[in-house]
XYZ file of C-alpha atoms in Angstrom:
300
model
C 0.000 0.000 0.000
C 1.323 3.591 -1.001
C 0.837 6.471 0.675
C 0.282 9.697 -0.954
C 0.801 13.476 0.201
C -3.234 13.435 -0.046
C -4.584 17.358 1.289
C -8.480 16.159 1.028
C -11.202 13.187 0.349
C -14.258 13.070 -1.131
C -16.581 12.133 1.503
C -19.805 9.578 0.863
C -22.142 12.922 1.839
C -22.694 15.235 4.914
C -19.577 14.884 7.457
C -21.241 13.131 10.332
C -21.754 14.840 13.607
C -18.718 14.983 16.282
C -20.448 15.271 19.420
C -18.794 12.506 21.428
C -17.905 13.212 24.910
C -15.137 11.456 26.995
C -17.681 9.655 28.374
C -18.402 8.214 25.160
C -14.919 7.102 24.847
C -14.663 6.120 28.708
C -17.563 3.257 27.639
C -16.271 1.856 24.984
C -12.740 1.768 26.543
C -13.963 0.196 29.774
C -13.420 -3.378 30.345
C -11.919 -4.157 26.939
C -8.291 -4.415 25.269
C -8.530 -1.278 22.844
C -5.588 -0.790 20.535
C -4.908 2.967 19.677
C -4.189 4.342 16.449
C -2.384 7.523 16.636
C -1.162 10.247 14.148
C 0.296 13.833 13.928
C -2.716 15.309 15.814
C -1.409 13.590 19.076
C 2.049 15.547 18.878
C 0.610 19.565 18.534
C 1.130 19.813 21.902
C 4.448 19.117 22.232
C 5.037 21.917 19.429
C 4.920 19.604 16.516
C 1.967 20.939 13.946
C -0.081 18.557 12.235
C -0.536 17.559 8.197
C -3.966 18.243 8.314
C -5.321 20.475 10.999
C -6.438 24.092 10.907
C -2.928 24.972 10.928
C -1.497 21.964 9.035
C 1.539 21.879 7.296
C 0.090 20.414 3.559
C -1.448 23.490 3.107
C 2.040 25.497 2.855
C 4.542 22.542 2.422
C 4.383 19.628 0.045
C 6.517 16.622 2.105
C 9.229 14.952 0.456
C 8.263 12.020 -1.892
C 10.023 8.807 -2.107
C 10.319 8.501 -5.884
C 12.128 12.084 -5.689
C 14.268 10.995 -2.817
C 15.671 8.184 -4.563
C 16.200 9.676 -7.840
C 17.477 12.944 -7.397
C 20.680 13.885 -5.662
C 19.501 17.385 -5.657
C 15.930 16.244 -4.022
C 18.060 14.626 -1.419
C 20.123 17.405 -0.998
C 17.250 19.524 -0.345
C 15.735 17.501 1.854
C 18.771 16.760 3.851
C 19.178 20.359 4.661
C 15.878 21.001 5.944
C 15.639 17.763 7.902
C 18.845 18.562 9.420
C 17.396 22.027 10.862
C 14.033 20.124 11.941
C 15.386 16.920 13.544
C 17.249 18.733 16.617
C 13.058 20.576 16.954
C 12.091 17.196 17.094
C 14.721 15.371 18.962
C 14.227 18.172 21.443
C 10.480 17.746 21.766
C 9.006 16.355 25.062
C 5.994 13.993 25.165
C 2.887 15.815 26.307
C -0.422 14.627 28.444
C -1.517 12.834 25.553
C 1.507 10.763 25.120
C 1.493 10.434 28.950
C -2.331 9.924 29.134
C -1.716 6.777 26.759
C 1.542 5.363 28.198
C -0.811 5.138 31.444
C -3.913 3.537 29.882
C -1.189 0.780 28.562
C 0.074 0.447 32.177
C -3.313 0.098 33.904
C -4.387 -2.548 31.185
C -7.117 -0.740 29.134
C -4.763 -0.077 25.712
C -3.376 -4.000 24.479
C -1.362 -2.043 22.099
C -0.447 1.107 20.182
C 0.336 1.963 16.547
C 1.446 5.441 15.915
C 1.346 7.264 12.001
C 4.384 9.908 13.904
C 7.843 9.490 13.451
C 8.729 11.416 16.318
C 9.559 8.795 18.857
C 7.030 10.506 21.852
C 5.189 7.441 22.793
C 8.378 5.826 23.522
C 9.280 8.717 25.438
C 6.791 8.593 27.329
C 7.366 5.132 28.293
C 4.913 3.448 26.543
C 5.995 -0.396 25.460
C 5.984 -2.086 22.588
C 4.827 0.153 20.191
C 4.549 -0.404 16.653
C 6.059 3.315 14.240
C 3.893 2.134 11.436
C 5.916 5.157 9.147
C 9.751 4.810 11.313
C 11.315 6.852 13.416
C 13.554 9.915 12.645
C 15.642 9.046 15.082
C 17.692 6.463 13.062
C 18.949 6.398 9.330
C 19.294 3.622 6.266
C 21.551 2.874 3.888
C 19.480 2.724 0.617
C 22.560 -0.079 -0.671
C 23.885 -1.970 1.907
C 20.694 -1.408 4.173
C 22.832 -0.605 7.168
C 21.091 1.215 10.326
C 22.413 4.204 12.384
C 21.643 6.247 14.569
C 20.290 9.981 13.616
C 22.899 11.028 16.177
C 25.754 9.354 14.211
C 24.699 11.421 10.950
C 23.926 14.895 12.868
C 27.832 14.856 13.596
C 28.774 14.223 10.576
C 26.661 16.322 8.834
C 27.810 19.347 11.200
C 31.381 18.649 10.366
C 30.827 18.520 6.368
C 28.443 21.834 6.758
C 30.673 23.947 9.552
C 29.586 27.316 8.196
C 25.713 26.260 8.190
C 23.974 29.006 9.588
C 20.502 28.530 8.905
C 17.339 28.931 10.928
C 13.984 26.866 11.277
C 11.063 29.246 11.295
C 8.596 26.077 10.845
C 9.090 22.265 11.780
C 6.957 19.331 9.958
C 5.815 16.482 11.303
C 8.130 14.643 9.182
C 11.126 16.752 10.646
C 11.283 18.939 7.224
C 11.152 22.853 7.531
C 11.229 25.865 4.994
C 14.685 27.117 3.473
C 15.669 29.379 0.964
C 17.200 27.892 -2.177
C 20.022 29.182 -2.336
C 20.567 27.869 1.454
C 19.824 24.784 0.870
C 22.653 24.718 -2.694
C 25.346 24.971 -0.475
C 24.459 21.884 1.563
C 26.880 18.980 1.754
C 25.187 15.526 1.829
C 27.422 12.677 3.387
C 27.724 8.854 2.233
C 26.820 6.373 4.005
C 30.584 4.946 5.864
C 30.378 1.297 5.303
C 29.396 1.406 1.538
C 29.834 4.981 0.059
C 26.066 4.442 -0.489
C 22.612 6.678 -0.407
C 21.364 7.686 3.400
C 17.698 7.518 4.251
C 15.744 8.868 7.617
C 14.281 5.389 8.129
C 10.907 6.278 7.977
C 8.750 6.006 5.129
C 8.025 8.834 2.508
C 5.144 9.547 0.882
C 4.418 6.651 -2.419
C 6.474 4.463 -0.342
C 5.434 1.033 0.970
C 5.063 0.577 4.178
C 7.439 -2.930 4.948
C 4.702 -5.861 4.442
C 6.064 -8.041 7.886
C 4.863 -4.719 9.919
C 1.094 -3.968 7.778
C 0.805 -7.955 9.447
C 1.892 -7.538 12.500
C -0.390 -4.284 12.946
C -3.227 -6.905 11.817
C -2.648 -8.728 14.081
C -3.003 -6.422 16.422
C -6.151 -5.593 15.340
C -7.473 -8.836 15.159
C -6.507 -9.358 19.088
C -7.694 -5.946 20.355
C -12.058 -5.620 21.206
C -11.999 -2.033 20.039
C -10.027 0.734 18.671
C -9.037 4.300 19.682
C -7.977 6.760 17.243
C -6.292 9.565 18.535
C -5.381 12.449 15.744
C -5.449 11.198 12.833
C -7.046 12.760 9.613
C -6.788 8.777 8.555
C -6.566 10.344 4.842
C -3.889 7.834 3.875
C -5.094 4.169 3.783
C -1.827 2.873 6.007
C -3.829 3.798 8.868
C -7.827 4.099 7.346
C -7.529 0.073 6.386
C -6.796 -0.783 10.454
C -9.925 1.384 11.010
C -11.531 -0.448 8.395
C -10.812 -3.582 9.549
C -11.755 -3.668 12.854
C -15.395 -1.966 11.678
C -15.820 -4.652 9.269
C -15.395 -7.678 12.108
C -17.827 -5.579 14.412
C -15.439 -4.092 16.408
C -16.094 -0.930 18.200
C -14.064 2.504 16.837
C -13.828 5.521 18.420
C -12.669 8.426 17.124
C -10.793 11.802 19.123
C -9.615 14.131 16.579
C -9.875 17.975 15.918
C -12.426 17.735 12.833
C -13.426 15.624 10.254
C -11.819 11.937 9.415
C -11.825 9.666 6.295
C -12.869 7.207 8.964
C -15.847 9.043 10.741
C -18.415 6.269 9.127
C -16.707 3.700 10.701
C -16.736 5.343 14.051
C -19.354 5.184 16.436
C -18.160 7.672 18.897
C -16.467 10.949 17.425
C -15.159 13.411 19.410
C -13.790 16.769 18.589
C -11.393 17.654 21.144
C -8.074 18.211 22.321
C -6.070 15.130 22.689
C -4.162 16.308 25.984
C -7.024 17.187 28.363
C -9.726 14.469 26.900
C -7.247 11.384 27.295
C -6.304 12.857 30.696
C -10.061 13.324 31.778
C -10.511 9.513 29.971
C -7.541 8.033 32.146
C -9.096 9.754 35.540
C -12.707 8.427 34.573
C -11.508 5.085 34.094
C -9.532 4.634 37.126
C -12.048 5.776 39.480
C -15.511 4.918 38.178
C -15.546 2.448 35.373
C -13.927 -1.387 35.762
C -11.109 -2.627 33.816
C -10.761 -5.336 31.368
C -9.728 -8.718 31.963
C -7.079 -10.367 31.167
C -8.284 -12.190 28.309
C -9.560 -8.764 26.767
């Protein structure tokens, strides 16, 4: 499955209503194994905008495509200088009450697992185990021949050292650690090799019209398949690597809730949809749950 740099959707008719409350959520969360979906929507409050939103990046910036990637080296240059500038926003970003909210619900038994659209790293952060970076993480890079990994660190130094006069400065950060830079900055940006082969480097997370890697669409099946509900917690679900878990879980009568701020590709699907801010609803959710509602058992 590809993913594209997709803005909108045609929707089947009228959006449907978002009126869900956290107590909406709270009952289909309590006393089941819920796997959460999450996406860009969950990281705005830890200073990292959204595609999407009201303030979403798509509408000014166009993300970085895999098919240009790999077959320009001046679309790799370019992107190499802005990701450079936007990875230290990113590796400097803190998880929020969201992130914190979740990494609880996981602890206390209520969340089975969590799949997460961001390549920021925050629900790891935030201690939350196992969970699956459908898209990668920015934090480590690929060799595109020899298929090496390394850490983001690793290439930060060395990048620094091959660009010592670099002075540039990010006025906007992407979720997918890109920013906004001036052309002619960006022309006098070196790229490095990778140092085992002398081959092509690669954030190792996946670009738009890139496949997702087929063992981890299965294991996030599977996943699915275990959980008795799902929580989606911003995400637009405009790009099917996320919509088809959505989808599946709807079409074995699973229950889906929704938490986003406005519409979703998956709001039919859903049968609670709640507009509202990630970091005080899935705190409020967390408190509700612990101290009125009971929690699942073991078997889920």
């Amino acid at each position: 499955m590809r993913t594209r740099p997709t803005l909108t959707w045609a929707g089947p008719g009228e959006p449907l209503p978002r009126t869900g409350t956290v107590a909406d959520v709270a009952e289909i969360v309590a006393g089941r194994r819920v796997l959460v979906l999450s996406g860009a929507g969950l990281s705005t409050e830890s200073g990292i905008p959204d595609y999407r939103g009201e303030t979403g990046s798509l509408r000014t910036h166009t993300p970085m495509t895999y098919g240009e990637f790999v077959a320009s080296e001046a679309g790799r240059q370019r992107y190499w200088a802005r990701s450079h500038l936007g990875w230290r926003t990113i590796a400097r970003a803190a998880p929020n009450d969201g992130h914190h909210a979740v990494s609880a619900l996981r602890t206390g038994g209520w969340v089975s697992g969590v799949i997460t659209q961001n390549v920021d790293g925050l629900h790891r952060a935030a201690g939350t185990p196992g969970v699956v970076e459908l898209h990668g993480n920015l934090d480590r890079v690929v060799c595109l021949d020899c298929r090496r990994t390394t850490a983001r660190e690793d290439l930060d130094a060395r990048l620094r050292a091959a660009n010592p006069d670099f002075g540039a400065v990010a006025t906007r950060i992407n979720p997918d650690g890109d920013v906004e830079l001036a052309a002619d900055v960006v022309r006098g940006f070196r790229t490095v090799p990778c140092t085992s082969c002398s081959g092509v480097l690669k954030p190792d997370v996946v670009f738009f019209g890139e496949n997702v890697p087929r063992a981890r669409v299965e294991r996030c099946y599977r996943m699915v398949d275990e959980a008795s509900a799902v929580l989606v917690l911003g995400s637009s679900l405009t790009v099917m690597s996320g919509l088809r878990f959505v989808r599946r879980a709807a079409k074995s009568g699973k229950p889906v809730a929704i938490v986003n701020r406005g519409q979703t590709r998956g709001d039919e699907h859903a049968s609670v949809r709640a507009d509202l801010p990630l970091g005080p609803a899935l705190t409020e959710l967390l408190a509700v749950l612990e101290n009125a509602l009971p929690r699942p058992s073991a078997a889920g």
